[in-house]
CSV table of C-alpha atoms in Angstrom, one decimal:
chain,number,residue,atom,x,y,z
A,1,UNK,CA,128.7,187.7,-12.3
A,2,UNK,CA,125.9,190.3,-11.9
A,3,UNK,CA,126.8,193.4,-9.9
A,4,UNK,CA,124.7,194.8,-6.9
A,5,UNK,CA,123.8,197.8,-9.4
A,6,UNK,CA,122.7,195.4,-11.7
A,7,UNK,CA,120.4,193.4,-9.8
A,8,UNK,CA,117.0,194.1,-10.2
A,9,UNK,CA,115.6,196.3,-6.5
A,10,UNK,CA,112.4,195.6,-5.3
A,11,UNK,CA,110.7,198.7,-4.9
A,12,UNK,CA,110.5,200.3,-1.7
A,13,UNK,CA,106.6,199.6,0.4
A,14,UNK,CA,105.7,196.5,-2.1
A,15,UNK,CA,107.2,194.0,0.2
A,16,UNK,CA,104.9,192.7,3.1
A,17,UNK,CA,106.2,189.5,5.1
A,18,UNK,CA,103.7,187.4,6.0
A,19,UNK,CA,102.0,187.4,9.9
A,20,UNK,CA,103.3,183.5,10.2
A,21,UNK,CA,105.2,182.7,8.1
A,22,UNK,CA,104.7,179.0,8.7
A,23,UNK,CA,101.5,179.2,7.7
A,24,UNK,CA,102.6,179.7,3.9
A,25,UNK,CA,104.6,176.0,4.5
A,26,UNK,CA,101.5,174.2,5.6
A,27,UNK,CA,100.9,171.2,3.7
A,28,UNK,CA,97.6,171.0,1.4
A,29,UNK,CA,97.7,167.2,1.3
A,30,UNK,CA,99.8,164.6,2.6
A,31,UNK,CA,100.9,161.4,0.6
A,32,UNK,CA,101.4,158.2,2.4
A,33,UNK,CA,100.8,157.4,6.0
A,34,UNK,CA,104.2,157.7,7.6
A,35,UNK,CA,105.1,154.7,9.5
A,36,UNK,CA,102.4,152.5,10.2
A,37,UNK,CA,102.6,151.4,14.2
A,38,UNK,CA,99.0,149.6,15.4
A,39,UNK,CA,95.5,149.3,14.4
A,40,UNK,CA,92.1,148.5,15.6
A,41,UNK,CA,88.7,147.3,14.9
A,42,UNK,CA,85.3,149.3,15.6
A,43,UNK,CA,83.0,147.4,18.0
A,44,UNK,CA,80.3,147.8,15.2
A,45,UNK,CA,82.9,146.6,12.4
A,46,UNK,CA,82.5,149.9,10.6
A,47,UNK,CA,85.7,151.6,11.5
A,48,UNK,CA,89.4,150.1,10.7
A,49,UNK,CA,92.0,152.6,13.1
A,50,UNK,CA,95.1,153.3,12.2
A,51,UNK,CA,98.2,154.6,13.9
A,52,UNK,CA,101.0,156.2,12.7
A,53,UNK,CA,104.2,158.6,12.6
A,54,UNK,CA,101.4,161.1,11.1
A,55,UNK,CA,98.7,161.1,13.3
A,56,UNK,CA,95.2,158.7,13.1
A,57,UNK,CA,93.2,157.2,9.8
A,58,UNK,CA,90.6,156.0,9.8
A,59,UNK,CA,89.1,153.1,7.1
A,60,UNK,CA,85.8,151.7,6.0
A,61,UNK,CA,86.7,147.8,6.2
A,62,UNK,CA,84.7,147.2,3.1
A,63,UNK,CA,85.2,149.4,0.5
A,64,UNK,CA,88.8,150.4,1.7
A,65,UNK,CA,88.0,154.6,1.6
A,66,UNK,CA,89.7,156.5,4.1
A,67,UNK,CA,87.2,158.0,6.2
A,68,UNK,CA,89.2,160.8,8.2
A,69,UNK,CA,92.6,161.6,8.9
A,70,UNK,CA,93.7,163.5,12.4
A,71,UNK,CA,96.9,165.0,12.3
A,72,UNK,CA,99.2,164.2,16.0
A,73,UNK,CA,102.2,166.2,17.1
A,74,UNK,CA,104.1,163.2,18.0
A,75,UNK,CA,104.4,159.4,16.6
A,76,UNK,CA,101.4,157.5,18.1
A,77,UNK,CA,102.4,154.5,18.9
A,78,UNK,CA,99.0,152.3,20.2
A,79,UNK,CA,95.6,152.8,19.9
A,80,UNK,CA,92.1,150.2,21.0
A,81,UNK,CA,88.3,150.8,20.9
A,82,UNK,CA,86.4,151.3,23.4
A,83,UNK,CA,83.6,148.0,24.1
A,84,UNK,CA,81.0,150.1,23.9
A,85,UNK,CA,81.9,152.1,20.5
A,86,UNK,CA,82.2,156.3,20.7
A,87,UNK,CA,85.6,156.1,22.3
A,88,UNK,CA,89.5,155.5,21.4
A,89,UNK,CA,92.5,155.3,23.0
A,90,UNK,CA,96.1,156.2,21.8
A,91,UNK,CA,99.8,156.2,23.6
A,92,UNK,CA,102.2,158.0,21.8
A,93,UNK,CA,105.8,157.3,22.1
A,94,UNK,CA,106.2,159.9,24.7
A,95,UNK,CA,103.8,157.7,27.3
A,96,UNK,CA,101.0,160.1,27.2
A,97,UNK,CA,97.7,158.4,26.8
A,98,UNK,CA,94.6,160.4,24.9
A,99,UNK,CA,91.1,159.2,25.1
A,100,UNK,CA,89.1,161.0,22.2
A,101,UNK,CA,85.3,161.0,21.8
A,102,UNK,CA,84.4,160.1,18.5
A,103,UNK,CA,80.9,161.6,18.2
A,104,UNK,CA,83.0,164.4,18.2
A,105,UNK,CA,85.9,162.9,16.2
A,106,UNK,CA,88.3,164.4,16.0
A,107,UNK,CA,88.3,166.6,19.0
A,108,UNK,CA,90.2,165.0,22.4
A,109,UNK,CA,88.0,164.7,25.7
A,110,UNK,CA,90.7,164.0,27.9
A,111,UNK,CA,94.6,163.8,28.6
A,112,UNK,CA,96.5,161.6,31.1
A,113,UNK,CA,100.0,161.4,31.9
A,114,UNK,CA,101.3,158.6,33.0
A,115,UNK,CA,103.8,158.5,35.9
A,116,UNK,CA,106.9,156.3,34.9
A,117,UNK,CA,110.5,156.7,35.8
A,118,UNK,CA,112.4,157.5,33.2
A,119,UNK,CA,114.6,153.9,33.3
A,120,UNK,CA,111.4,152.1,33.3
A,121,UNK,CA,109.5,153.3,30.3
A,122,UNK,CA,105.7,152.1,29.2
A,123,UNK,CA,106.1,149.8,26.3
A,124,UNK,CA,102.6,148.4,26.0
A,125,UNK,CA,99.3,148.7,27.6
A,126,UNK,CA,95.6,146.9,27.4
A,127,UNK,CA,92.0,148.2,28.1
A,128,UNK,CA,89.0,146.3,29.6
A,129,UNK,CA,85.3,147.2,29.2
A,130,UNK,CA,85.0,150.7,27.8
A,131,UNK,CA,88.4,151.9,28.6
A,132,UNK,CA,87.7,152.0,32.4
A,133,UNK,CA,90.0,149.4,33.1
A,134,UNK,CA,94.3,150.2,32.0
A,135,UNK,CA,96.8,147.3,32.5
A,136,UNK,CA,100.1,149.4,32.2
A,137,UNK,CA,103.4,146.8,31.8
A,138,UNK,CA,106.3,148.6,34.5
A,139,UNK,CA,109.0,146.7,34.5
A,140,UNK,CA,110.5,143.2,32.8
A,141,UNK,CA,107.6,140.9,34.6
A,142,UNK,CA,104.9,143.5,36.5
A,143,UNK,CA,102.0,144.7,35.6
A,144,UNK,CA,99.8,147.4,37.2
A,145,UNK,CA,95.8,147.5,36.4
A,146,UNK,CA,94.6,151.4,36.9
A,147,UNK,CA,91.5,152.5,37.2
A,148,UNK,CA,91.1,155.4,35.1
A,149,UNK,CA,87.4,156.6,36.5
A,150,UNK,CA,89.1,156.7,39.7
A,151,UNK,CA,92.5,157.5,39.6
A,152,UNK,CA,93.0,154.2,41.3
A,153,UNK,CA,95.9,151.5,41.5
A,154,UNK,CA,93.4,148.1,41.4
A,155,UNK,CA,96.1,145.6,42.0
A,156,UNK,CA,100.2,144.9,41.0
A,157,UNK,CA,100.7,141.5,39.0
A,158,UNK,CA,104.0,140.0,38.8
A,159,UNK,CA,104.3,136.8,36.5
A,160,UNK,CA,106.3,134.3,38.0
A,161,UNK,CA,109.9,133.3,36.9
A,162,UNK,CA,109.9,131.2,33.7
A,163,UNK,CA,112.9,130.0,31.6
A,164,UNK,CA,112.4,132.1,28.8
A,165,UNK,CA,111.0,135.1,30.4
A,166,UNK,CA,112.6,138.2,28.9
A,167,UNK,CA,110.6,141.3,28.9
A,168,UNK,CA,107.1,142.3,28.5
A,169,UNK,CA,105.9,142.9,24.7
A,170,UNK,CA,102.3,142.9,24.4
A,171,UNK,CA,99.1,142.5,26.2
A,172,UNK,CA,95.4,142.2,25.1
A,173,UNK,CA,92.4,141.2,27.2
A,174,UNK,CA,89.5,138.3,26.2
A,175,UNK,CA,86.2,139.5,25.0
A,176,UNK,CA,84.5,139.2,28.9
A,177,UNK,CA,87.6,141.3,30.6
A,178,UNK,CA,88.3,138.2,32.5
A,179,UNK,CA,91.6,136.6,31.3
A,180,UNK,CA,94.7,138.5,30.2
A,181,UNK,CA,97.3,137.7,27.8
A,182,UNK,CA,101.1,138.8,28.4
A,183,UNK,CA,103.9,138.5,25.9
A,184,UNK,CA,107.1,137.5,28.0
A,185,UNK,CA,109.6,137.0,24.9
A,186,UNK,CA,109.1,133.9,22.9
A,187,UNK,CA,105.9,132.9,25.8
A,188,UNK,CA,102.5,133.7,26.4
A,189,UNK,CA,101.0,133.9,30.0
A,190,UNK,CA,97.2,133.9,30.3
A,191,UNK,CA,96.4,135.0,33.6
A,192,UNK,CA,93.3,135.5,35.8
A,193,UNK,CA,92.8,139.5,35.3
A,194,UNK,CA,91.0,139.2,38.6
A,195,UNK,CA,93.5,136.9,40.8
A,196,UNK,CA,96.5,137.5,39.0
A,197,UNK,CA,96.8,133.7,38.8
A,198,UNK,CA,98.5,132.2,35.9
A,199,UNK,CA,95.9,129.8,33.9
A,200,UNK,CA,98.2,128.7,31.1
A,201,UNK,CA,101.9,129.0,29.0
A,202,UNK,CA,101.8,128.8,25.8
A,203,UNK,CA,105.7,128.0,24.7
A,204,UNK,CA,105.8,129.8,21.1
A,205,UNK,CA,109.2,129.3,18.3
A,206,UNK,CA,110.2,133.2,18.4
A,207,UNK,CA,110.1,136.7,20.2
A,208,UNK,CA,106.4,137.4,20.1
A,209,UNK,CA,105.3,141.2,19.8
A,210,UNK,CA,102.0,141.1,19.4
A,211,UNK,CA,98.4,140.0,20.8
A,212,UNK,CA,94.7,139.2,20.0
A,213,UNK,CA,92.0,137.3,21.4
A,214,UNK,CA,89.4,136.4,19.1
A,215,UNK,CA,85.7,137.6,19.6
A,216,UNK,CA,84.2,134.6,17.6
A,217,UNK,CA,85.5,131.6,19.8
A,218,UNK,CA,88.9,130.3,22.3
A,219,UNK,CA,91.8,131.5,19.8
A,220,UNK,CA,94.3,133.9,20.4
A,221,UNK,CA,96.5,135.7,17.6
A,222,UNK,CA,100.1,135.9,18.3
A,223,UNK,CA,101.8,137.5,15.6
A,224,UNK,CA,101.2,135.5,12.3
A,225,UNK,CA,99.7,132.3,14.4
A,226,UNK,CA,96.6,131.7,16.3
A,227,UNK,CA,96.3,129.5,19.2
A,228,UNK,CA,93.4,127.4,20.8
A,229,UNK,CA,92.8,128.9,24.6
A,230,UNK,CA,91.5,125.1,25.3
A,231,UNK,CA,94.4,122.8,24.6
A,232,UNK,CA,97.0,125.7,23.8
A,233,UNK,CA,98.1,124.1,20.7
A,234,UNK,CA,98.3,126.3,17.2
A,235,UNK,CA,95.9,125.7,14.9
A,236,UNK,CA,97.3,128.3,12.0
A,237,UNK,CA,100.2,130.5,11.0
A,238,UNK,CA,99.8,132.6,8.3
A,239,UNK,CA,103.3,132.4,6.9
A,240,UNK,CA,103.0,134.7,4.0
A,241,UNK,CA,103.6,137.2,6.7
A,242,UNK,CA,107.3,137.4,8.8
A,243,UNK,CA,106.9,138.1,12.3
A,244,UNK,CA,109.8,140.5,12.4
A,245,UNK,CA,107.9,142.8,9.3
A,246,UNK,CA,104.8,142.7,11.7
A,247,UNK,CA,103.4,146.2,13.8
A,248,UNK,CA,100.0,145.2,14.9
A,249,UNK,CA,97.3,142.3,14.7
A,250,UNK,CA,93.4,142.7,15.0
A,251,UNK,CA,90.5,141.0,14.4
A,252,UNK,CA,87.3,141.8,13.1
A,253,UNK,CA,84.4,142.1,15.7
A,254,UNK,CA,83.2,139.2,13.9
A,255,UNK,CA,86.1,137.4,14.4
A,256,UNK,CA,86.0,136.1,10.8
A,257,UNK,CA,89.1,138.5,9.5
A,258,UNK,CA,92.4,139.2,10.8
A,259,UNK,CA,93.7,142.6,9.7
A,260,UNK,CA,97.7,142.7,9.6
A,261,UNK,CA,100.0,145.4,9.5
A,262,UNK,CA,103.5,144.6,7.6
A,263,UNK,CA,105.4,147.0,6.7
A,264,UNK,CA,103.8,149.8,5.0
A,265,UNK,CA,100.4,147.1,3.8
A,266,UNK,CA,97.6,146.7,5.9
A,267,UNK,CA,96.6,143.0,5.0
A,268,UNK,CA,93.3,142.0,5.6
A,269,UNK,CA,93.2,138.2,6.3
A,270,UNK,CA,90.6,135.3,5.8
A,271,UNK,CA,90.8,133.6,9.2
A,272,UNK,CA,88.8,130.8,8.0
């Protein structure tokens, strides 16, 4: 063992610590994407959005390059389009909703914290039109529709009591903003966004997490199957793909392509 007197001494005044040092720790490049959580299409089909335990990517659908990358400080959990293209939304796992502007990518417009008790958590939300409209899930079977130009409560929606109602998973509006879909466990309630009346069940075969109505025609995605909205019947499952491995479902503007998240794969899906 090496005496003190041995030791080689730095020499005194050539040692200067660093301003910050955590600036010396920043990372030059990161490898992987964390843990992938939900994704979204571009209105113009030129953007794939993804979410994730490291912040937002984003894809060109066609070649597959990663176009930009925007670090977050906490897991985002959510994220949708706006109809009208230049805007996104994100939640992140603490329930605070961002809106960023996208002809300024990556620089956030806007904050908004939502108001929940903290036994009654937000699990899921859904935007209409250009992100005016927010339908906010607060509680097992209610929903609350804000509007976020106003600062307004439009109207409460309770679902009504059904035998497999469990709690609320997912929710996704139709192309026109006039029909909502709610994930009650293994069912799916398509209700009048408007009236709050329900228009149809659809009974599905397990606990369904996730929602998408096609822009292309009456089909709605529910995890690895889609749906017809006229008879309610399923038409397809994609069964290469487990519903418990699944994060997030959305389709092409187009409505040709499904892109799937599974694990750490983003699957891009003939729907045809």
């Amino acid at each position: 063992a090496q005496t003190l007197a041995s030791v080689p001494q730095m020499p005194a005044g050539q040692f200067t610590a660093p301003v910050d040092p955590v600036e010396i720790l920043s990372p030059s490049t990161i490898v992987g994407h964390g843990t992938l959580n939900g994704l979204d299409w571009s209105v113009d089909g030129s953007q794939l959005a993804i979410a994730s335990s490291l912040g937002l990517y984003f894809y060109d659908p066609l070649t597959l390059r990663e176009l930009n990358h925007t670090a977050g400080d906490t897991w985002i959990l959510q994220l949708h389009f706006g109809r009208q293209g230049g805007k996104l939304a994100t939640i992140d796992r603490n329930g605070e909703v961002t809106l960023w502007n996208l002809h300024d990518h990556p620089f956030p417009i806007s904050h908004m914290e939502l108001a929940v008790s903290a036994d009654v958590p937000i699990r899921t939300l859904a935007f209409r039109d250009d992100l005016g409209i927010l339908a906010v899930e607060r509680g097992p079977t209610t929903l609350q529709l804000i509007d976020l130009n106003q600062g307004s409560t439009i109207a409460w929606i309770n679902l009504p009591d059904y035998p497999d109602t469990r709690q609320i998973e997912a929710l996704a509006f139709s192309p026109d903003g006039k029909q909502l879909a709610i994930d009650v466990g293994f069912d799916i309630f398509l209700i009048d966004a408007t009236s709050g009346a329900t228009e149809r069940i659809l009974p599905g075969d397990h606990d369904i997490h996730h929602l998408a109505f096609s822009p292309a025609g009456p089909w709605l995605a529910a995890d690895n199957a889609i749906y017809s909205l006229e008879d309610g019947s399923r038409l397809q499952t994609f069964r290469a793909f487990s519903p418990a491995n699944l994060q997030a479902i959305t389709y092409s503007p187009d409505g040709q392509a499904l892109a799937i998240t599974a694990g750490s794969t983003v699957s891009l899906v003939d729907v045809a």
